[in-house]
Amino acid sequence: MVKVYEINGVTPVVHPLAYVHPSAVLIGDVIVGPRCYVGPLASMRGDFGRLVLEEGANLQDCCVMHGFPGDDTVVEVDGHIGHGAVLHGCRIKRNAMVGMNAVVMDQAVVGEDSIIAAMSFIKAGMVIPPRSMVMGVPAKVVRALEEKEIAWKSFGTKQYHELVVRSMQTMREVDSHDEVEPGRKRIEFGFDMHKPKA
């Protein structure tokens, strides 16, 4: 059961084709679109501004989304937000990626198909052009992305689309085993997890 909380008469919306882990917390003006993934311990605090995950976006474990009154914090279609990232009053454009533990501040816009490196700090109001590689504290655009890098990012997001389906179909709360069983199975994939299909 997803933890959702109404505040000031506003209740989160979760599309039936989205997967939100039961340990995530959604408060108030939160909209999660179809095929989205919201990971364990993610926090979406829509108690001031509106928070939106558009179709196919993912917000991974321990991420935080928040914003100011009257502002929207938006991850557009196929946006990819890595473990532990913080988004505050910003917009992540279509097919962009925010790396692990990066912070994106108020009024910042991450351009379409861009990649923010892990641990980067995107200052308030920064506007990043499409197809940019961005890194640093504070972050700077270091170069344009190559097609193969955008394909790599898109492949990673596709894995999260598949994780939505796997989670909806097979994830359930259980008791742990006391020891490793003989012949313990592995989670199998029909593709190489480290590279896009040709």
PDB file of C-alpha atoms in Angstrom:
ATOM      1  CA  MET A   1       0.000   0.000   0.000  1.00  0.00           C
ATOM      2  CA  VAL A   2       1.459   3.346  -1.094  1.00  0.00           C
ATOM      3  CA  LYS A   3       1.797   5.994   1.641  1.00  0.00           C
ATOM      4  CA  VAL A   4      -0.116   9.030   0.411  1.00  0.00           C
ATOM      5  CA  TYR A   5      -1.161  11.949   2.571  1.00  0.00           C
ATOM      6  CA  GLU A   6      -3.724  14.648   1.869  1.00  0.00           C
ATOM      7  CA  ILE A   7      -2.890  18.180   3.008  1.00  0.00           C
ATOM      8  CA  ASN A   8      -5.112  21.255   2.717  1.00  0.00           C
ATOM      9  CA  GLY A   9      -7.654  19.085   0.901  1.00  0.00           C
ATOM     10  CA  VAL A  10      -5.208  18.078  -1.883  1.00  0.00           C
ATOM     11  CA  THR A  11      -4.493  14.356  -2.404  1.00  0.00           C
ATOM     12  CA  PRO A  12      -1.680  12.821  -4.467  1.00  0.00           C
ATOM     13  CA  VAL A  13      -2.568  11.224  -7.816  1.00  0.00           C
ATOM     14  CA  VAL A  14      -0.862   7.986  -8.896  1.00  0.00           C
ATOM     15  CA  HIS A  15      -1.683   6.567 -12.326  1.00  0.00           C
ATOM     16  CA  PRO A  16      -2.646   2.876 -12.174  1.00  0.00           C
ATOM     17  CA  LEU A  17       0.201   2.014 -14.561  1.00  0.00           C
ATOM     18  CA  ALA A  18       2.818   3.616 -12.284  1.00  0.00           C
ATOM     19  CA  TYR A  19       4.753   1.784  -9.586  1.00  0.00           C
ATOM     20  CA  VAL A  20       5.374   3.545  -6.256  1.00  0.00           C
ATOM     21  CA  HIS A  21       7.265   1.558  -3.619  1.00  0.00           C
ATOM     22  CA  PRO A  22       5.328   1.229  -0.336  1.00  0.00           C
ATOM     23  CA  SER A  23       8.128   2.947   1.615  1.00  0.00           C
ATOM     24  CA  ALA A  24       7.972   6.092  -0.554  1.00  0.00           C
ATOM     25  CA  VAL A  25       5.998   9.042   0.847  1.00  0.00           C
ATOM     26  CA  LEU A  26       3.729  11.237  -1.288  1.00  0.00           C
ATOM     27  CA  ILE A  27       2.181  14.340   0.279  1.00  0.00           C
ATOM     28  CA  GLY A  28      -0.396  16.717  -1.191  1.00  0.00           C
ATOM     29  CA  ASP A  29      -0.073  18.123  -4.707  1.00  0.00           C
ATOM     30  CA  VAL A  30       1.782  15.216  -6.314  1.00  0.00           C
ATOM     31  CA  ILE A  31       0.991  13.802  -9.762  1.00  0.00           C
ATOM     32  CA  VAL A  32       2.646  10.544 -10.867  1.00  0.00           C
ATOM     33  CA  GLY A  33       1.975   9.649 -14.494  1.00  0.00           C
ATOM     34  CA  PRO A  34       1.769   6.315 -16.317  1.00  0.00           C
ATOM     35  CA  ARG A  35       4.817   4.009 -16.471  1.00  0.00           C
ATOM     36  CA  CYS A  36       6.601   6.021 -13.766  1.00  0.00           C
ATOM     37  CA  TYR A  37       8.762   4.389 -11.103  1.00  0.00           C
ATOM     38  CA  VAL A  38       9.103   5.856  -7.603  1.00  0.00           C
ATOM     39  CA  GLY A  39      11.705   3.984  -5.584  1.00  0.00           C
ATOM     40  CA  PRO A  40      12.065   2.964  -1.945  1.00  0.00           C
ATOM     41  CA  LEU A  41      12.255   5.845   0.557  1.00  0.00           C
ATOM     42  CA  ALA A  42      11.665   8.529  -2.072  1.00  0.00           C
ATOM     43  CA  SER A  43       9.956  11.654  -0.728  1.00  0.00           C
ATOM     44  CA  MET A  44       7.588  13.752  -2.834  1.00  0.00           C
ATOM     45  CA  ARG A  45       6.490  16.657  -0.632  1.00  0.00           C
ATOM     46  CA  GLY A  46       3.765  18.530  -2.456  1.00  0.00           C
ATOM     47  CA  ASP A  47       2.941  20.591   0.629  1.00  0.00           C
ATOM     48  CA  PHE A  48       3.990  23.900  -1.011  1.00  0.00           C
ATOM     49  CA  GLY A  49       4.340  23.601  -4.804  1.00  0.00           C
ATOM     50  CA  ARG A  50       3.077  20.992  -7.282  1.00  0.00           C
ATOM     51  CA  LEU A  51       5.300  17.971  -8.079  1.00  0.00           C
ATOM     52  CA  VAL A  52       4.860  16.169 -11.401  1.00  0.00           C
ATOM     53  CA  LEU A  53       6.412  13.009 -12.835  1.00  0.00           C
ATOM     54  CA  GLU A  54       5.377  12.753 -16.485  1.00  0.00           C
ATOM     55  CA  GLU A  55       5.009   9.470 -18.359  1.00  0.00           C
ATOM     56  CA  GLY A  56       7.912   7.038 -18.048  1.00  0.00           C
ATOM     57  CA  ALA A  57       9.926   9.156 -15.584  1.00  0.00           C
ATOM     58  CA  ASN A  58      11.694   7.532 -12.664  1.00  0.00           C
ATOM     59  CA  LEU A  59      12.533   8.901  -9.216  1.00  0.00           C
ATOM     60  CA  GLN A  60      14.882   6.414  -7.607  1.00  0.00           C
ATOM     61  CA  ASP A  61      15.454   5.428  -3.981  1.00  0.00           C
ATOM     62  CA  CYS A  62      16.078   8.176  -1.385  1.00  0.00           C
ATOM     63  CA  CYS A  63      15.349  11.010  -3.836  1.00  0.00           C
ATOM     64  CA  VAL A  64      13.612  14.173  -2.627  1.00  0.00           C
ATOM     65  CA  MET A  65      11.253  16.402  -4.634  1.00  0.00           C
ATOM     66  CA  HIS A  66      10.018  19.672  -3.114  1.00  0.00           C
ATOM     67  CA  GLY A  67       9.379  23.264  -4.154  1.00  0.00           C
ATOM     68  CA  PHE A  68       8.065  26.717  -3.300  1.00  0.00           C
ATOM     69  CA  PRO A  69       4.402  27.852  -3.276  1.00  0.00           C
ATOM     70  CA  GLY A  70       3.079  28.558  -6.756  1.00  0.00           C
ATOM     71  CA  ASP A  71       5.966  26.755  -8.491  1.00  0.00           C
ATOM     72  CA  ASP A  72       5.944  23.343 -10.124  1.00  0.00           C
ATOM     73  CA  THR A  73       8.776  20.838  -9.826  1.00  0.00           C
ATOM     74  CA  VAL A  74       8.535  18.715 -12.970  1.00  0.00           C
ATOM     75  CA  VAL A  75      10.323  15.703 -14.414  1.00  0.00           C
ATOM     76  CA  GLU A  76       9.189  15.458 -18.017  1.00  0.00           C
ATOM     77  CA  VAL A  77       8.644  12.324 -20.108  1.00  0.00           C
ATOM     78  CA  ASP A  78      11.373   9.682 -19.586  1.00  0.00           C
ATOM     79  CA  GLY A  79      13.294  11.854 -17.117  1.00  0.00           C
ATOM     80  CA  HIS A  80      15.711   9.763 -15.053  1.00  0.00           C
ATOM     81  CA  ILE A  81      16.521  10.809 -11.474  1.00  0.00           C
ATOM     82  CA  GLY A  82      19.361   8.820  -9.889  1.00  0.00           C
ATOM     83  CA  HIS A  83      19.654   7.523  -6.328  1.00  0.00           C
ATOM     84  CA  GLY A  84      19.644  10.193  -3.634  1.00  0.00           C
ATOM     85  CA  ALA A  85      19.173  13.213  -5.921  1.00  0.00           C
ATOM     86  CA  VAL A  86      17.340  16.332  -4.711  1.00  0.00           C
ATOM     87  CA  LEU A  87      15.053  18.355  -6.989  1.00  0.00           C
ATOM     88  CA  HIS A  88      13.745  21.662  -5.649  1.00  0.00           C
ATOM     89  CA  GLY A  89      11.463  23.880  -7.712  1.00  0.00           C
ATOM     90  CA  CYS A  90      13.157  22.946 -11.008  1.00  0.00           C
ATOM     91  CA  ARG A  91      12.251  21.428 -14.375  1.00  0.00           C
ATOM     92  CA  ILE A  92      13.965  18.350 -15.812  1.00  0.00           C
ATOM     93  CA  LYS A  93      13.175  18.263 -19.517  1.00  0.00           C
ATOM     94  CA  ARG A  94      12.309  15.231 -21.644  1.00  0.00           C
ATOM     95  CA  ASN A  95      14.790  12.336 -21.542  1.00  0.00           C
ATOM     96  CA  ALA A  96      17.267  14.178 -19.292  1.00  0.00           C
ATOM     97  CA  MET A  97      19.143  12.452 -16.470  1.00  0.00           C
ATOM     98  CA  VAL A  98      20.137  13.726 -13.033  1.00  0.00           C
ATOM     99  CA  GLY A  99      22.938  11.615 -11.583  1.00  0.00           C
ATOM    100  CA  MET A 100      23.211  10.115  -8.110  1.00  0.00           C
ATOM    101  CA  ASN A 101      23.261  12.580  -5.196  1.00  0.00           C
ATOM    102  CA  ALA A 102      23.091  15.611  -7.502  1.00  0.00           C
ATOM    103  CA  VAL A 103      21.101  18.680  -6.416  1.00  0.00           C
ATOM    104  CA  VAL A 104      19.027  20.813  -8.808  1.00  0.00           C
ATOM    105  CA  MET A 105      17.807  24.094  -7.324  1.00  0.00           C
ATOM    106  CA  ASP A 106      14.871  26.461  -7.831  1.00  0.00           C
ATOM    107  CA  GLN A 107      14.049  27.814 -11.294  1.00  0.00           C
ATOM    108  CA  ALA A 108      16.804  25.703 -12.882  1.00  0.00           C
ATOM    109  CA  VAL A 109      15.974  24.005 -16.187  1.00  0.00           C
ATOM    110  CA  VAL A 110      17.854  20.894 -17.303  1.00  0.00           C
ATOM    111  CA  GLY A 111      17.640  20.719 -21.091  1.00  0.00           C
ATOM    112  CA  GLU A 112      16.230  17.827 -23.084  1.00  0.00           C
ATOM    113  CA  ASP A 113      18.562  14.807 -23.471  1.00  0.00           C
ATOM    114  CA  SER A 114      21.101  16.311 -21.020  1.00  0.00           C
ATOM    115  CA  ILE A 115      23.055  14.430 -18.351  1.00  0.00           C
ATOM    116  CA  ILE A 116      23.909  15.877 -14.938  1.00  0.00           C
ATOM    117  CA  ALA A 117      26.890  14.030 -13.453  1.00  0.00           C
ATOM    118  CA  ALA A 118      26.656  12.439 -10.011  1.00  0.00           C
ATOM    119  CA  MET A 119      27.260  14.776  -7.050  1.00  0.00           C
ATOM    120  CA  SER A 120      26.814  17.933  -9.163  1.00  0.00           C
ATOM    121  CA  PHE A 121      25.161  21.104  -7.847  1.00  0.00           C
ATOM    122  CA  ILE A 122      22.917  22.975 -10.276  1.00  0.00           C
ATOM    123  CA  LYS A 123      22.481  26.481  -8.870  1.00  0.00           C
ATOM    124  CA  ALA A 124      19.155  28.324  -8.790  1.00  0.00           C
ATOM    125  CA  GLY A 125      18.107  29.753 -12.143  1.00  0.00           C
ATOM    126  CA  MET A 126      20.670  27.877 -14.255  1.00  0.00           C
ATOM    127  CA  VAL A 127      19.363  27.006 -17.720  1.00  0.00           C
ATOM    128  CA  ILE A 128      21.138  24.072 -19.339  1.00  0.00           C
ATOM    129  CA  PRO A 129      20.952  23.695 -23.127  1.00  0.00           C
ATOM    130  CA  PRO A 130      19.677  20.433 -24.647  1.00  0.00           C
ATOM    131  CA  ARG A 131      22.124  17.543 -25.121  1.00  0.00           C
ATOM    132  CA  SER A 132      24.647  18.850 -22.569  1.00  0.00           C
ATOM    133  CA  MET A 133      27.056  17.065 -20.228  1.00  0.00           C
ATOM    134  CA  VAL A 134      27.045  18.989 -16.949  1.00  0.00           C
ATOM    135  CA  MET A 135      29.233  18.459 -13.872  1.00  0.00           C
ATOM    136  CA  GLY A 136      30.800  20.113 -10.880  1.00  0.00           C
ATOM    137  CA  VAL A 137      30.087  22.115  -7.735  1.00  0.00           C
ATOM    138  CA  PRO A 138      28.810  24.525  -8.867  1.00  0.00           C
ATOM    139  CA  ALA A 139      27.994  22.717 -12.106  1.00  0.00           C
ATOM    140  CA  LYS A 140      29.110  23.848 -15.544  1.00  0.00           C
ATOM    141  CA  VAL A 141      28.306  22.650 -19.034  1.00  0.00           C
ATOM    142  CA  VAL A 142      31.478  20.820 -20.083  1.00  0.00           C
ATOM    143  CA  ARG A 143      30.543  19.667 -23.594  1.00  0.00           C
ATOM    144  CA  ALA A 144      27.803  18.461 -25.915  1.00  0.00           C
ATOM    145  CA  LEU A 145      26.691  14.856 -25.592  1.00  0.00           C
ATOM    146  CA  GLU A 146      27.323  12.287 -28.294  1.00  0.00           C
ATOM    147  CA  GLU A 147      24.536  10.146 -29.739  1.00  0.00           C
ATOM    148  CA  LYS A 148      25.932   7.024 -28.055  1.00  0.00           C
ATOM    149  CA  GLU A 149      25.719   8.722 -24.637  1.00  0.00           C
ATOM    150  CA  ILE A 150      22.094   9.712 -25.183  1.00  0.00           C
ATOM    151  CA  ALA A 151      21.388   6.130 -26.316  1.00  0.00           C
ATOM    152  CA  TRP A 152      23.039   4.827 -23.114  1.00  0.00           C
ATOM    153  CA  LYS A 153      20.842   7.108 -20.992  1.00  0.00           C
ATOM    154  CA  SER A 154      17.691   6.085 -22.893  1.00  0.00           C
ATOM    155  CA  PHE A 155      18.601   2.426 -22.430  1.00  0.00           C
ATOM    156  CA  GLY A 156      18.889   2.937 -18.669  1.00  0.00           C
ATOM    157  CA  THR A 157      15.469   4.577 -18.574  1.00  0.00           C
ATOM    158  CA  LYS A 158      14.004   1.683 -20.565  1.00  0.00           C
ATOM    159  CA  GLN A 159      15.286  -0.656 -17.844  1.00  0.00           C
ATOM    160  CA  TYR A 160      13.227   1.339 -15.344  1.00  0.00           C
ATOM    161  CA  HIS A 161      10.158   1.054 -17.595  1.00  0.00           C
ATOM    162  CA  GLU A 162      10.650  -2.715 -17.401  1.00  0.00           C
ATOM    163  CA  LEU A 163      11.211  -2.484 -13.628  1.00  0.00           C
ATOM    164  CA  VAL A 164       7.761  -0.891 -13.275  1.00  0.00           C
ATOM    165  CA  VAL A 165       6.222  -4.003 -14.838  1.00  0.00           C
ATOM    166  CA  ARG A 166       8.397  -6.447 -12.858  1.00  0.00           C
ATOM    167  CA  SER A 167       7.635  -4.634  -9.603  1.00  0.00           C
ATOM    168  CA  MET A 168       3.881  -4.554 -10.234  1.00  0.00           C
ATOM    169  CA  GLN A 169       3.846  -8.241 -11.154  1.00  0.00           C
ATOM    170  CA  THR A 170       6.284  -9.804  -8.695  1.00  0.00           C
ATOM    171  CA  MET A 171       7.267  -7.556  -5.787  1.00  0.00           C
ATOM    172  CA  ARG A 172       5.659  -8.483  -2.494  1.00  0.00           C
ATOM    173  CA  GLU A 173       6.548  -8.236   1.162  1.00  0.00           C
ATOM    174  CA  VAL A 174       7.849 -11.535   2.547  1.00  0.00           C
ATOM    175  CA  ASP A 175       9.910 -12.875   5.447  1.00  0.00           C
ATOM    176  CA  SER A 176      13.622 -13.325   4.798  1.00  0.00           C
ATOM    177  CA  HIS A 177      15.266 -16.747   4.631  1.00  0.00           C
ATOM    178  CA  ASP A 178      17.537 -17.760   7.510  1.00  0.00           C
ATOM    179  CA  GLU A 179      20.340 -18.854   5.189  1.00  0.00           C
ATOM    180  CA  VAL A 180      21.301 -18.938   1.531  1.00  0.00           C
ATOM    181  CA  GLU A 181      19.421 -21.756  -0.140  1.00  0.00           C
ATOM    182  CA  PRO A 182      21.363 -24.254  -2.342  1.00  0.00           C
ATOM    183  CA  GLY A 183      21.384 -23.248  -6.005  1.00  0.00           C
ATOM    184  CA  ARG A 184      20.048 -19.770  -5.173  1.00  0.00           C
ATOM    185  CA  LYS A 185      18.595 -18.268  -8.336  1.00  0.00           C
ATOM    186  CA  ARG A 186      19.637 -14.891  -9.732  1.00  0.00           C
ATOM    187  CA  ILE A 187      17.435 -12.233 -11.243  1.00  0.00           C
ATOM    188  CA  GLU A 188      17.692 -12.883 -14.966  1.00  0.00           C
ATOM    189  CA  PHE A 189      17.406 -10.458 -17.863  1.00  0.00           C
ATOM    190  CA  GLY A 190      16.987 -11.119 -21.559  1.00  0.00           C
ATOM    191  CA  PHE A 191      19.665  -8.529 -22.361  1.00  0.00           C
ATOM    192  CA  ASP A 192      23.057  -7.187 -21.226  1.00  0.00           C
ATOM    193  CA  MET A 193      22.351  -4.703 -18.432  1.00  0.00           C
ATOM    194  CA  HIS A 194      25.475  -2.682 -19.268  1.00  0.00           C
ATOM    195  CA  LYS A 195      24.953  -1.799 -22.889  1.00  0.00           C
ATOM    196  CA  PRO A 196      22.114  -0.869 -25.244  1.00  0.00           C
ATOM    197  CA  LYS A 197      20.853  -3.441 -27.701  1.00  0.00           C
ATOM    198  CA  ALA A 198      22.333  -2.956 -31.153  1.00  0.00           C
TER     199      ALA A 198
END
